[in-house]
Every structure is written in structure tokens, then in C-alpha cells.
Tab-separated table of C-alpha atoms in Angstrom:
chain	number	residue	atom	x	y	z
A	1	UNK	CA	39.257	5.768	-24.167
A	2	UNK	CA	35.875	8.251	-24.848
A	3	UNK	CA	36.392	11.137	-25.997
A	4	UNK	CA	35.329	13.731	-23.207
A	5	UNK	CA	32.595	16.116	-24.166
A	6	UNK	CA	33.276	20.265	-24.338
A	7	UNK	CA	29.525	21.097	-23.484
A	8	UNK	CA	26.556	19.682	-22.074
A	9	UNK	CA	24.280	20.178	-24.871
A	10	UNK	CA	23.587	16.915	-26.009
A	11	UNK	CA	21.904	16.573	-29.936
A	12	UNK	CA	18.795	14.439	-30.847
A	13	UNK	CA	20.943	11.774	-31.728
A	14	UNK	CA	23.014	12.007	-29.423
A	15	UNK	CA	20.008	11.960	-27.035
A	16	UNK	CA	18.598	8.460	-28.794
A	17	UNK	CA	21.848	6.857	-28.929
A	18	UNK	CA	22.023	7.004	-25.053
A	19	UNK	CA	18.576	6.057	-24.766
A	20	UNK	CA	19.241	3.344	-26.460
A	21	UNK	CA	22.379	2.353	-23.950
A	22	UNK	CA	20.584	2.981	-21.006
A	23	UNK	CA	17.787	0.006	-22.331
A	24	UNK	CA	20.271	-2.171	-22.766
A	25	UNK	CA	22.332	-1.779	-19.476
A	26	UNK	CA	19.591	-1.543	-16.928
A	27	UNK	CA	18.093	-4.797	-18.845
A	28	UNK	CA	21.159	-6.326	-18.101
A	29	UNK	CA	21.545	-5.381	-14.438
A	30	UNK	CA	18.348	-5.907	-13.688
A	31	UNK	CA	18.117	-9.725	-15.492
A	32	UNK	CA	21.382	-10.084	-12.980
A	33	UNK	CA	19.058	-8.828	-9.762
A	34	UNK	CA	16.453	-11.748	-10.990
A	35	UNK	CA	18.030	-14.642	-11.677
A	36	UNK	CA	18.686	-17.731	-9.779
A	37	UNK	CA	22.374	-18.193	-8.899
A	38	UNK	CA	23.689	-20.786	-6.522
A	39	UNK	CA	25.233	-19.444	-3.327
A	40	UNK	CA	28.473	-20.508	-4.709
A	41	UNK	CA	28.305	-17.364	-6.735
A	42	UNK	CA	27.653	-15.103	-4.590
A	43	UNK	CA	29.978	-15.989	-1.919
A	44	UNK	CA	33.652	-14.874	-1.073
A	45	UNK	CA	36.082	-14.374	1.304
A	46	UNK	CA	36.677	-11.956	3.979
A	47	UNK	CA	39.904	-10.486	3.437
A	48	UNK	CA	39.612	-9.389	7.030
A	49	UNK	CA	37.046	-11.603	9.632
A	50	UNK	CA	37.395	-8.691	12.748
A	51	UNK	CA	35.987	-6.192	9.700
A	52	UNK	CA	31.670	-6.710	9.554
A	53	UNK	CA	31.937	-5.314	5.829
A	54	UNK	CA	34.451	-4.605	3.225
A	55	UNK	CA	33.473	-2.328	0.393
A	56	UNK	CA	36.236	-2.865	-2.873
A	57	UNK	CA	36.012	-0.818	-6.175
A	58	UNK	CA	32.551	-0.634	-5.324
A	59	UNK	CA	30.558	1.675	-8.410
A	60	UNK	CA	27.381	2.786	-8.319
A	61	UNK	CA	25.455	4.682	-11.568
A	62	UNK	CA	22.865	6.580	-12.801
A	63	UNK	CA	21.393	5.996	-16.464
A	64	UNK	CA	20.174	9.085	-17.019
A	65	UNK	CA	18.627	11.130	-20.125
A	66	UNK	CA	21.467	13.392	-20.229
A	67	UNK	CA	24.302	10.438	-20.048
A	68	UNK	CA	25.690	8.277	-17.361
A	69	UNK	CA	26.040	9.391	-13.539
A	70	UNK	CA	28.716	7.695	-12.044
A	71	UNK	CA	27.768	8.736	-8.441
A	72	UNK	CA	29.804	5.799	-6.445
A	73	UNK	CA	33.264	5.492	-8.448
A	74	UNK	CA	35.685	3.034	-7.506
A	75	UNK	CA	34.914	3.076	-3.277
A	76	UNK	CA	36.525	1.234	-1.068
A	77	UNK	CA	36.903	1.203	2.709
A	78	UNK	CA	36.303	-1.446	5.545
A	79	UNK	CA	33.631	-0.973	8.836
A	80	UNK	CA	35.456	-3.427	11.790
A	81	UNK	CA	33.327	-5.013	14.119
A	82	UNK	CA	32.108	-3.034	17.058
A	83	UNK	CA	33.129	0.292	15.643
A	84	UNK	CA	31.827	3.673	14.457
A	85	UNK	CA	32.563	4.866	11.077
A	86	UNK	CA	31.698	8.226	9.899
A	87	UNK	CA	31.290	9.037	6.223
A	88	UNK	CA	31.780	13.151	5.502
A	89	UNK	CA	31.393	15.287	2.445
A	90	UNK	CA	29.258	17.916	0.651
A	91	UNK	CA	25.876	16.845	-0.882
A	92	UNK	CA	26.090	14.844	-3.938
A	93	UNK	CA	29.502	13.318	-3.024
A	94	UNK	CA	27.928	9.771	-3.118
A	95	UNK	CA	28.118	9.155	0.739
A	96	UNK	CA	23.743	7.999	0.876
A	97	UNK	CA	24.348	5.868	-2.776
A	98	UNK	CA	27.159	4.581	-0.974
A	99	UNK	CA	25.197	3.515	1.795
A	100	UNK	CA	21.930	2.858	-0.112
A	101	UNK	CA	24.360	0.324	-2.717
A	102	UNK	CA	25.037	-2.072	0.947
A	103	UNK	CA	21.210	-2.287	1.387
A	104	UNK	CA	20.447	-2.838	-2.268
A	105	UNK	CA	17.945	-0.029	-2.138
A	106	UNK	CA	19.506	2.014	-4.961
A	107	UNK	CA	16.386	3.494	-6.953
A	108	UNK	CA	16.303	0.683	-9.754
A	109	UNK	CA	15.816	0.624	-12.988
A	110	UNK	CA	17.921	3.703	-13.140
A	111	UNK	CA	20.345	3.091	-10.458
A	112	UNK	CA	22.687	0.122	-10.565
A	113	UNK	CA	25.388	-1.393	-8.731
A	114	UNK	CA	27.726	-1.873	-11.801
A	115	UNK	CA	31.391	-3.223	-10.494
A	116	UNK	CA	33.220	-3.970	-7.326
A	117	UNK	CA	32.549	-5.969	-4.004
A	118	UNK	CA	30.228	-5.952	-0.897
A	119	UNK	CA	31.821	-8.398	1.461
A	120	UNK	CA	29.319	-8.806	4.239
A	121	UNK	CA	30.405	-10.735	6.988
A	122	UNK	CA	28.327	-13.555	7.746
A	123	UNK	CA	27.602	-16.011	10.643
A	124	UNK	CA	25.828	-18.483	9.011
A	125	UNK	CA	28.552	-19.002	6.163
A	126	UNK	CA	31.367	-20.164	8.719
A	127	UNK	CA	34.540	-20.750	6.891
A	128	UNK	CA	36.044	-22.840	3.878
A	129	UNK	CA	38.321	-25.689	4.297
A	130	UNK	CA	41.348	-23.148	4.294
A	131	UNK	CA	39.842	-21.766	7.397
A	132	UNK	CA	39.266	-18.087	5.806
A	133	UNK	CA	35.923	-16.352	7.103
A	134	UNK	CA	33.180	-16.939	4.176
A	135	UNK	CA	31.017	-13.707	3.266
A	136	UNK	CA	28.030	-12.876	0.600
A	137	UNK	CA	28.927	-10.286	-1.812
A	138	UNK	CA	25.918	-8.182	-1.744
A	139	UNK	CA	26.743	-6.393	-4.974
A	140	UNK	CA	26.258	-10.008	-6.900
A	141	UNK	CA	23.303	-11.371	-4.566
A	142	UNK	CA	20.364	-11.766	-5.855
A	143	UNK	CA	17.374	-9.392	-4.672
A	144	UNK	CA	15.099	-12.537	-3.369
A	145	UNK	CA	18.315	-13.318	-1.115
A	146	UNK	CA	18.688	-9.941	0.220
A	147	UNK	CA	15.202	-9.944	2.208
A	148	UNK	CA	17.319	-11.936	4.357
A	149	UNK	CA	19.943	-9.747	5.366
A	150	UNK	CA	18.244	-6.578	4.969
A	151	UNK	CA	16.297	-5.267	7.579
A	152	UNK	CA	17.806	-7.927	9.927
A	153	UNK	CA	21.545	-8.157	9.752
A	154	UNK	CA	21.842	-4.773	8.128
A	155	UNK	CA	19.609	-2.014	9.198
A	156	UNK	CA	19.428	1.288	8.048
A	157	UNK	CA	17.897	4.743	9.514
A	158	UNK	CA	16.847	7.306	7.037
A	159	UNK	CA	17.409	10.340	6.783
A	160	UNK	CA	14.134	11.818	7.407
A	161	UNK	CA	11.853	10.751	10.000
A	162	UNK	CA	8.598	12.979	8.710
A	163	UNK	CA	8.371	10.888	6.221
A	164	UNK	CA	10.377	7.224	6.861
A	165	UNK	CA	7.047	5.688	8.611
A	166	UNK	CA	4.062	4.729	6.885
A	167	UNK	CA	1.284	7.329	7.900
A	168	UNK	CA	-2.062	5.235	7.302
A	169	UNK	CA	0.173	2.159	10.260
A	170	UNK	CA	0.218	2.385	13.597
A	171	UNK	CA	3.331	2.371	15.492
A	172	UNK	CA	2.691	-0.803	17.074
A	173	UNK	CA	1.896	-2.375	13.579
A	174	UNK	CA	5.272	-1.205	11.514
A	175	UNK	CA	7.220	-2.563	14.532
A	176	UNK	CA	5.513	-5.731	14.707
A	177	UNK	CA	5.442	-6.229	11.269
A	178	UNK	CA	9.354	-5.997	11.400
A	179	UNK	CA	9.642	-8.664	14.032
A	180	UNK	CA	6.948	-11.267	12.041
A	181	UNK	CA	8.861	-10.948	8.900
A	182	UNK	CA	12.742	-12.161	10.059
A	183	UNK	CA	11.442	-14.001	13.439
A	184	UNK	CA	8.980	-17.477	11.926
A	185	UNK	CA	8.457	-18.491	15.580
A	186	UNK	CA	7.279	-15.126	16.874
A	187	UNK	CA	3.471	-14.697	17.774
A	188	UNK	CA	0.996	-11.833	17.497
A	189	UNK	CA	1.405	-11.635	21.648
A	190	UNK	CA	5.312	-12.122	21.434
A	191	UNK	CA	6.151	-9.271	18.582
A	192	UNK	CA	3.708	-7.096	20.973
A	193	UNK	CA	5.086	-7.167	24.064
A	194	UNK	CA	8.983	-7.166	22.281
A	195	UNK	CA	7.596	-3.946	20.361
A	196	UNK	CA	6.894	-2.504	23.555
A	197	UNK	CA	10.211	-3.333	25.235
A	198	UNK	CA	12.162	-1.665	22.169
A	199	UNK	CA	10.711	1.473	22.357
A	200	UNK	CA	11.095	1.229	26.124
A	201	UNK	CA	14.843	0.761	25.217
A	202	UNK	CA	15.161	4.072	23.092
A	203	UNK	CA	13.643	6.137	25.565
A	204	UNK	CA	9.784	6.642	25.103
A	205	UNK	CA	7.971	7.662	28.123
A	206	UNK	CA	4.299	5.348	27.836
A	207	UNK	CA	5.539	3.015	25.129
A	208	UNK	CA	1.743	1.330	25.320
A	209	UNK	CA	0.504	4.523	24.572
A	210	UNK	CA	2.990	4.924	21.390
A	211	UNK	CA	2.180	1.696	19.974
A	212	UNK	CA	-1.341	2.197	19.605
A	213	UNK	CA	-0.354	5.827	17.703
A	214	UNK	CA	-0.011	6.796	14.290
A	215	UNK	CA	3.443	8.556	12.931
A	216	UNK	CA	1.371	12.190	12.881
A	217	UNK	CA	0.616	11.870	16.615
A	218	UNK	CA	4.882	11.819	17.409
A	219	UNK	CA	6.925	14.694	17.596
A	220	UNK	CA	10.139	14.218	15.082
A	221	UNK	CA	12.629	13.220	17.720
A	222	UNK	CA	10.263	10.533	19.031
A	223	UNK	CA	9.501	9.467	15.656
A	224	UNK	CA	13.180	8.885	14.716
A	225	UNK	CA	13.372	7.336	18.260
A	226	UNK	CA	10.929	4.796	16.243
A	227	UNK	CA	12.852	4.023	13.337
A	228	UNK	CA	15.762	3.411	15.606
A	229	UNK	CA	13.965	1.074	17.586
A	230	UNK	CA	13.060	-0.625	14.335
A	231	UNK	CA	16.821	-0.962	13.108
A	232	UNK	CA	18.088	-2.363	16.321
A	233	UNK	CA	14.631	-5.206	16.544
A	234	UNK	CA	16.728	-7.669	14.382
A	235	UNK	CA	19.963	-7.616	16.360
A	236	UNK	CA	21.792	-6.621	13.546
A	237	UNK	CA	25.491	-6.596	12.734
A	238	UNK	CA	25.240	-3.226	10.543
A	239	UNK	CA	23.478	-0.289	11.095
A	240	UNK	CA	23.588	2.378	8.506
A	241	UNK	CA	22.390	5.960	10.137
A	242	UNK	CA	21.982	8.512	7.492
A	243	UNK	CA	22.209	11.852	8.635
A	244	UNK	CA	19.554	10.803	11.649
A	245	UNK	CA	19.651	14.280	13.205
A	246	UNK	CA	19.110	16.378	9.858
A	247	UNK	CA	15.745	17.296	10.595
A	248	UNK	CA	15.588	17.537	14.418
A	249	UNK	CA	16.890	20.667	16.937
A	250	UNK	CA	19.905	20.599	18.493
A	251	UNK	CA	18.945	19.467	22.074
A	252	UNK	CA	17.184	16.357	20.680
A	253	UNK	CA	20.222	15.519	18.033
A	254	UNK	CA	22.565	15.106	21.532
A	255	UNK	CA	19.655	12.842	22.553
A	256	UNK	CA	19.744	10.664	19.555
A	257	UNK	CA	23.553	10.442	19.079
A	258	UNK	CA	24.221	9.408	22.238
A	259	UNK	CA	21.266	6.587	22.271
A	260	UNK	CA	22.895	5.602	18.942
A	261	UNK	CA	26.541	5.092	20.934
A	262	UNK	CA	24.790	3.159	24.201
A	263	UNK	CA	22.648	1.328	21.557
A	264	UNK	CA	26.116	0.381	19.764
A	265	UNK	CA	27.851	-0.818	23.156
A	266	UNK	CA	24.650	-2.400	24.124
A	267	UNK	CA	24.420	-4.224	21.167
A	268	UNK	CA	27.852	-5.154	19.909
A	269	UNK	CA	26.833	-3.637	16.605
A	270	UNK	CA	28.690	-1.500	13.847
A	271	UNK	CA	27.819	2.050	12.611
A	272	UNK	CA	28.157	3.541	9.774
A	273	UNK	CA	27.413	7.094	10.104
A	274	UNK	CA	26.759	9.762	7.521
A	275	UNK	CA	26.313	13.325	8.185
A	276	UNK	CA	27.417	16.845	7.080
A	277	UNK	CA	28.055	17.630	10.727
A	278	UNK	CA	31.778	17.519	11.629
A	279	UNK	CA	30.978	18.319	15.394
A	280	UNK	CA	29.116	15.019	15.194
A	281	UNK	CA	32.406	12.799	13.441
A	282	UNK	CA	34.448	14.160	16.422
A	283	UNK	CA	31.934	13.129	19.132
A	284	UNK	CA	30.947	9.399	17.888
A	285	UNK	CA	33.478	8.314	15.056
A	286	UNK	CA	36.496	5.518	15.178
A	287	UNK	CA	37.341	6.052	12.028
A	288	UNK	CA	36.374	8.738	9.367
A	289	UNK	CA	36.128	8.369	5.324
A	290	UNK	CA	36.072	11.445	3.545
A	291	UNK	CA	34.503	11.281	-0.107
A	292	UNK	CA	34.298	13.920	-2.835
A	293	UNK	CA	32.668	13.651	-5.992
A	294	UNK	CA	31.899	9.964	-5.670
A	295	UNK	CA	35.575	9.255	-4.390
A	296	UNK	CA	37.127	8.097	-0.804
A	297	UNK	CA	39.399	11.110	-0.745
A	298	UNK	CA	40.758	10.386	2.668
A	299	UNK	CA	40.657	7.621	5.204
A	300	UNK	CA	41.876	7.784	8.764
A	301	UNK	CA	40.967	7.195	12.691
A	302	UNK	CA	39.083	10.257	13.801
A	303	UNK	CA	42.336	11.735	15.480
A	304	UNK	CA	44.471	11.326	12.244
A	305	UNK	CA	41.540	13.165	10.376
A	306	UNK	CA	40.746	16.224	12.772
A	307	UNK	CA	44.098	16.904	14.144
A	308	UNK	CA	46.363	15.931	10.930
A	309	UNK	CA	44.303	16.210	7.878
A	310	UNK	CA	46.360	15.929	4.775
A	311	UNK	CA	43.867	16.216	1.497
A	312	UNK	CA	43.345	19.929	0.833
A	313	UNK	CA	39.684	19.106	0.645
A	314	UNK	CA	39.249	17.785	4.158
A	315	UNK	CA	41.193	20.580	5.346
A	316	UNK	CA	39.099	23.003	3.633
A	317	UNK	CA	35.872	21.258	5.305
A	318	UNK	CA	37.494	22.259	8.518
A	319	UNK	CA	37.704	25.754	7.958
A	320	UNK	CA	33.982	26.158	6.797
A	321	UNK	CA	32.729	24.963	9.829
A	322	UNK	CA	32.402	27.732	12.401
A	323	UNK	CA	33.733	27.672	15.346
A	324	UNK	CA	33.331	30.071	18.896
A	325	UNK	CA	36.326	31.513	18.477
A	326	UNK	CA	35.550	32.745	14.569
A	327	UNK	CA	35.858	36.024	14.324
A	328	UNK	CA	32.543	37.196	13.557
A	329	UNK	CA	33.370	40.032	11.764
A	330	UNK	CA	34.748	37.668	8.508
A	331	UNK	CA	32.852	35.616	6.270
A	332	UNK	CA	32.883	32.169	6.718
A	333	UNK	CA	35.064	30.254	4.892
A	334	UNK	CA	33.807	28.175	1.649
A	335	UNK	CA	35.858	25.929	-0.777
A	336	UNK	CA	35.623	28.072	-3.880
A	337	UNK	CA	34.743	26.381	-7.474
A	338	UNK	CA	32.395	23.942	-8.428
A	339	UNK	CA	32.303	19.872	-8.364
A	340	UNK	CA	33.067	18.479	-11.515
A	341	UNK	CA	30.245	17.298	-13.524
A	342	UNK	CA	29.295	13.628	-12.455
A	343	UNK	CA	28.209	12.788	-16.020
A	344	UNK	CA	31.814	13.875	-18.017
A	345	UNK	CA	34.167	13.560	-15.330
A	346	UNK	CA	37.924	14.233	-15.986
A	347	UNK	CA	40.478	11.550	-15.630
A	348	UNK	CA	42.478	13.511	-13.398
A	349	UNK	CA	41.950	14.669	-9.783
A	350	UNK	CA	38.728	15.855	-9.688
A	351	UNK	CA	39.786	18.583	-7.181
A	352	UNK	CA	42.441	20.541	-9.260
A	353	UNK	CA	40.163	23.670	-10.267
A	354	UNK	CA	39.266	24.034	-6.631
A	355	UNK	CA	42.535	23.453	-5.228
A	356	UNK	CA	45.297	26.236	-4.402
A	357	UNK	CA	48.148	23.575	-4.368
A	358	UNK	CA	47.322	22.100	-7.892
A	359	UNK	CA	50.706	21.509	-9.515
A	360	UNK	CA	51.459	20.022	-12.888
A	361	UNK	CA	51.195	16.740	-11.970
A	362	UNK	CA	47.438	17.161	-11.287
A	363	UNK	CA	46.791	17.267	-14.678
A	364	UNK	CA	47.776	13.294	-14.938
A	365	UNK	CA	45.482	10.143	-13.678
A	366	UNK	CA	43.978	10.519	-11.098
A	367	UNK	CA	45.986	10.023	-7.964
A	368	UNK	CA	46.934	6.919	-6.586
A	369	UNK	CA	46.040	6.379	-2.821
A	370	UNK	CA	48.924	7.216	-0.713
A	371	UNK	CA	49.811	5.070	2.569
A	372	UNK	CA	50.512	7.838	5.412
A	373	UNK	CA	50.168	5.656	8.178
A	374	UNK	CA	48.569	2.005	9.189
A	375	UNK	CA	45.365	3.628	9.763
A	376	UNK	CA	45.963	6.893	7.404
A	377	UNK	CA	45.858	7.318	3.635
A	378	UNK	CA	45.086	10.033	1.409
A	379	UNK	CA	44.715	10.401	-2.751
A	380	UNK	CA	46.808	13.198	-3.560
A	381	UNK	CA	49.584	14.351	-5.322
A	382	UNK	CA	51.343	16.358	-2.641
A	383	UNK	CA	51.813	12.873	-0.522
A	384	UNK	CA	52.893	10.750	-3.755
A	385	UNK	CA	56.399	10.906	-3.563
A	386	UNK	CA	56.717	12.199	0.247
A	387	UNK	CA	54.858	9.986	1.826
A	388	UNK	CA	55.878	12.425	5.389
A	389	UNK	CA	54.764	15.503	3.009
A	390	UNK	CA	53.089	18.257	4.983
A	391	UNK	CA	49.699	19.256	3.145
A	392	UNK	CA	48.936	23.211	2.914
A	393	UNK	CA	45.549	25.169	3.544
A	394	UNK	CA	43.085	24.288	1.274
């Protein structure tokens, strides 16, 4: 076991010797992105076939000057088919590596998927001769493979429409360009006039006139209107929405969530949906995945996670988020301390100096995931031997 540093001051050699590491271990990673593996070895089972993905011990870092970021630590949670699954938690708690890790669009050299399993369920794989449901495992595919899922079967929407279109393209061009690449049979005419339909579908008043546009011309809600209209082009199975309303007001964020849900229905898609926004979980989730410090800290149906919360963390989101009925008067509630450092993290909970229910047994491993429910678990210490325990106020 390593020895856990005191400070953060790191010495010269110190500084080379992790230099050094950091060569050697995004060399390796990235030789493993490159090479030329038969599908044998990058296919698995479905432990599941009505989930779309599966996401086991999945661990995500950052080589870094300073030492190793483990942003994504051990994550694992499933997205069924035809559902909505919100990921919540303050910034820096992993949820957009998370998401970023599924798309294999983790900033490399730095960033690498370094353990665990990305079971994406797969129509063209069928099933093996025991008649389980064959997947890829996008955390050992190689990146030449992935062109083929990504941006077709899995689709993402960024985070910031400003700046997610290319500004020197039309609109017209990025969406045909989208339809060319996964569709061989598709014509210059064809990709047109199914550009034109898809914005149609998302809402845009004169889509002709759109299409001949460039990104500057659109406001920000009809711009993110665009990149939806480019995730949903492929028909995918997946669509990852990062925080799509961050940058827009609040009339046009109702807009966009519920195109997003008819979209879904329409469809026959999954969501996974990540946002600060609790308001936002309530209104579109199935199920909700809370994560701190690069952790799933809580997992449950929306209804198990906003009307029985159990981790002292998720319950201590609730109460920051203000409400009409907050007396305005008081200051609004925050979770006090800091998140552990991502680069020396403890090997207990990583919640104990925050926490005012922190009892000796805190100070062990880190907590097993408890079992509340069928649908409900939680990793903490006050459900480990109760598994019935009632949680207190963060």
C-alpha cells in the first residue's frame, strides 16, 4: 500500500520521478488505443440485455504534473433501455469524465480509461451459443472501432452550445456531414433534405433558412436545438446530455427538456442526463446516481432519491437547493468542508470531514455499497449493519 502524502508540496525529485511514470503509463494506454485486436477481445456479455449500457469498476485518470488524478474511481451503474437516468453532484465529482469515458473522448494523452467495463449493448453482435446478449466493451475497443459507435449509436450533447459548433460551417454542412459519415448510401440531395426534416423535428421555425446559417447567426437555445438535432440524426441507442441547459434562460431550458423527453419517447432511445439542477432530476429522471468525489454515492429510482434519501451527502444537496417556501431571511444552506484532494485520496469515506454523523467506523475502508431496496443502494456506514437504518440531516 503507498504511503499517503502529509502535504502537497512535491520536491524536484519527486517531481521527475512522476514525470517519469506518467511517460510510461500514457505510452502504455495509448499503444492499447492503437493496436489491432480481434473483436474477440473486445467483446463480452451483457449481464443484463433490457439494460443499453452497463458501466463496472469503471476508472478514469489524470497523469498530471503534480501526481495522479483519479477523477472516475471504481463507477458502476446500469442505463435500461428506454429510460432516463440522471447523474447529480457538485463540480469535479467526475459525472462529465464519466460520461466523456462512454464516448472515448477523455482528453488523451493525459486522460485514460485505466480499469473496469463499458458494456454497450449491441445489435449487430446478437448472442453466443449460450444465448446471452453479446456487447463491445468500450473501455478495451480500439479508437479506429469507436468511429462506429460514436456519433451514431451513442450521441452526446455538450455542455455548451456557444461553442459545440464549428463557427467557420454552416448549419446545413455540420448536419450533413453527420449523416455522410455513418449513412454510405446517403447522397448530397438525401442528407439535405433529412437535415432539414431534423431541425424541423426539434422545433426551428424556417429550417431552410437555418441550414444555410452559420452558428453566430443562432440564438443559444436554437443553437443547442442544433446539436440536438445532430445527436438524434443517427437513431441512436444512447444519448449522453451534459448539462444541455447550463448556458440558456429559464423559459428556453423548459423548452429543451421537454423536446429531450418527446425526442426520447419518439425515438425509443436512452438518456443519460447530467446536470447540477435537482428541479431538472425530479422533472425527467427514472432513475438517479448520485456521485461525489469520483464515487456513485447513491443509486435509486427518482422517488427513492427525492422522497427517501439515505447518504448524508444527497440529503445535504437537498437542503442547498432553495425552495419557495425558504425562509428568506436565512442563509442558504451549504455542505460545509472541502472535497478531498483527488490526487492523495484517503482510503476511507471520502465524506467523513464533511459529515455530522461520522462515527468511528468511518475511519475504516471505504464503505461497502449497501442494498436498501431492489432499486435502492447507498455507500455508507450508517446503512451497513441496518440495512432499514434511518439516515440523519446532513
Amino acid at each position: 500500500m503507498r504511503e499517503k502524502k502529509t502535504t502537497n508540496y512535491i520536491s524536484i525529485r519527486e517531481s521527475r520521478k512522476i514525470i517519469k511514470y506518467n511517460i510510461k503509463q500514457m505510452k502504455y494506454y495509448e499503444s492499447l488505443k492503437r493496436a489491432k485486436r480481434a473483436p474477440e477481445e473486445y467483446t463480452t456479455v451483457m449481464h443484463d440485455e433490457n439494460n443499453i449500457i452497463e458501466l463496472d469498476g469503471l476508472k478514469t485518470c489524470f497523469f498530471t504534473d503534480a501526481g495522479t488524478v483519479v477523477s472516475v474511481n471504481g463507477v458502476s451503474f446500469n442505463i435500461g433501455k428506454n429510460k432516463i437516468v440522471g447523474v447529480v453532484g457538485e463540480s469535479g465529482c467526475g459525472k462529465s469524465v464519466t460520461s466523456l469515458s462512454i464516448m472515448q473522448l477523455v482528453q488523451a494523452p493525459q486522460g485514460q480509461t485505466t480499469a473496469g467495463e463499458i458494456r454497450f449493448n449491441s445489435d449487430a453482435l446478437g448472442y453466443d451459443e449460450q444465448g446471452r446478449k453479446l456487447a463491445y466493451d468500450i473501455a478495451k475497443m480500439p479508437s479506429h472501432e469507436m468511429y462506429n459507435i460514436r456519433g451514431k449509436d451513442i450521441t452526446m450533447i455538450f455542455q455548451e452550445p456557444m461553442t459545440s459548433l464549428n463557427p467557420v460551417f454552416t448549419i446545413g454542412y455540420q448536419l450533413d456531414e453527420v449523416t455522410m459519415l455513418h449513412d454510405k448510401t446517403a447522397t448530397k440531395e438525401s442528407a439535405k433534405a433529412y437535415s432539414i426534416e431534423l431541425l424541423k423535428k426539434v422545433g426551428i421555425s424556417m429550417p431552410e433558412h437555418v441550414y444555410k446559417s452559420y452558428p453566430h447567426e443562432l440564438s443559444g437555445g436554437m443553437r443547442q436545438r442544433v446539436m440536438i438535432a445532430m445527436a438524434v440524426s443517427g437513431h441512436p441507442k444512447l444519448i449522453i446530455a451534459d448539462e444541455p441547459t447550463t448556458a440558456l434562460d429559464v423559459t428556453i431550458q423548459a423548452q429543451i427538456l421537454e423536446l429531450l423527453k418527446s425526442l426520447q419517447k419518439q425515438e425509443g432511445c436512452s438518456i443519460m442526463l447530467i446536470t447540477h439542477d435537482l428541479g431538472v432530476i425530479a422533472e425527467m429522471a427514472d432513475e438517479v446516481v448520485v456521485m461525489y468525489a469520483g464515487r456513485v454515492i447513491e443509486h435509486g429510482t427518482a422517488e427513492e432519491i427525492f422522497f427517501h434519501p439515505m447518504h448524508p451527502y444527497t440529503i445535504g444537496l437537498q437542503k442547498s437547493k432553495p425552495l419557495l417556501s425558504s425562509d428568506a431571511s436565512k442563509p442558504l444552506y451549504s455542505i460545509p468542508g472541502q472535497v478531498p484532494n483527488p490526487i492523495n485520496l484517503p482510503d476511507s469515506c471520502y465524506f467523513k470531514n464533511r459529515c455530522r454523523h461520522c462515527t468511528d467506523k468511518c475511519n475504516g475502508k471505504y464503505p461497502d455499497t449497501v442494498k436498501v431496496s431492489d432499486t435502492h443502494s447507498v455507500a455508507c456506514y450508517l446503512y451497513a449493519d441496518d440495512n432499514n437504518g434511518e439516515g440523519g440531516e446532513a
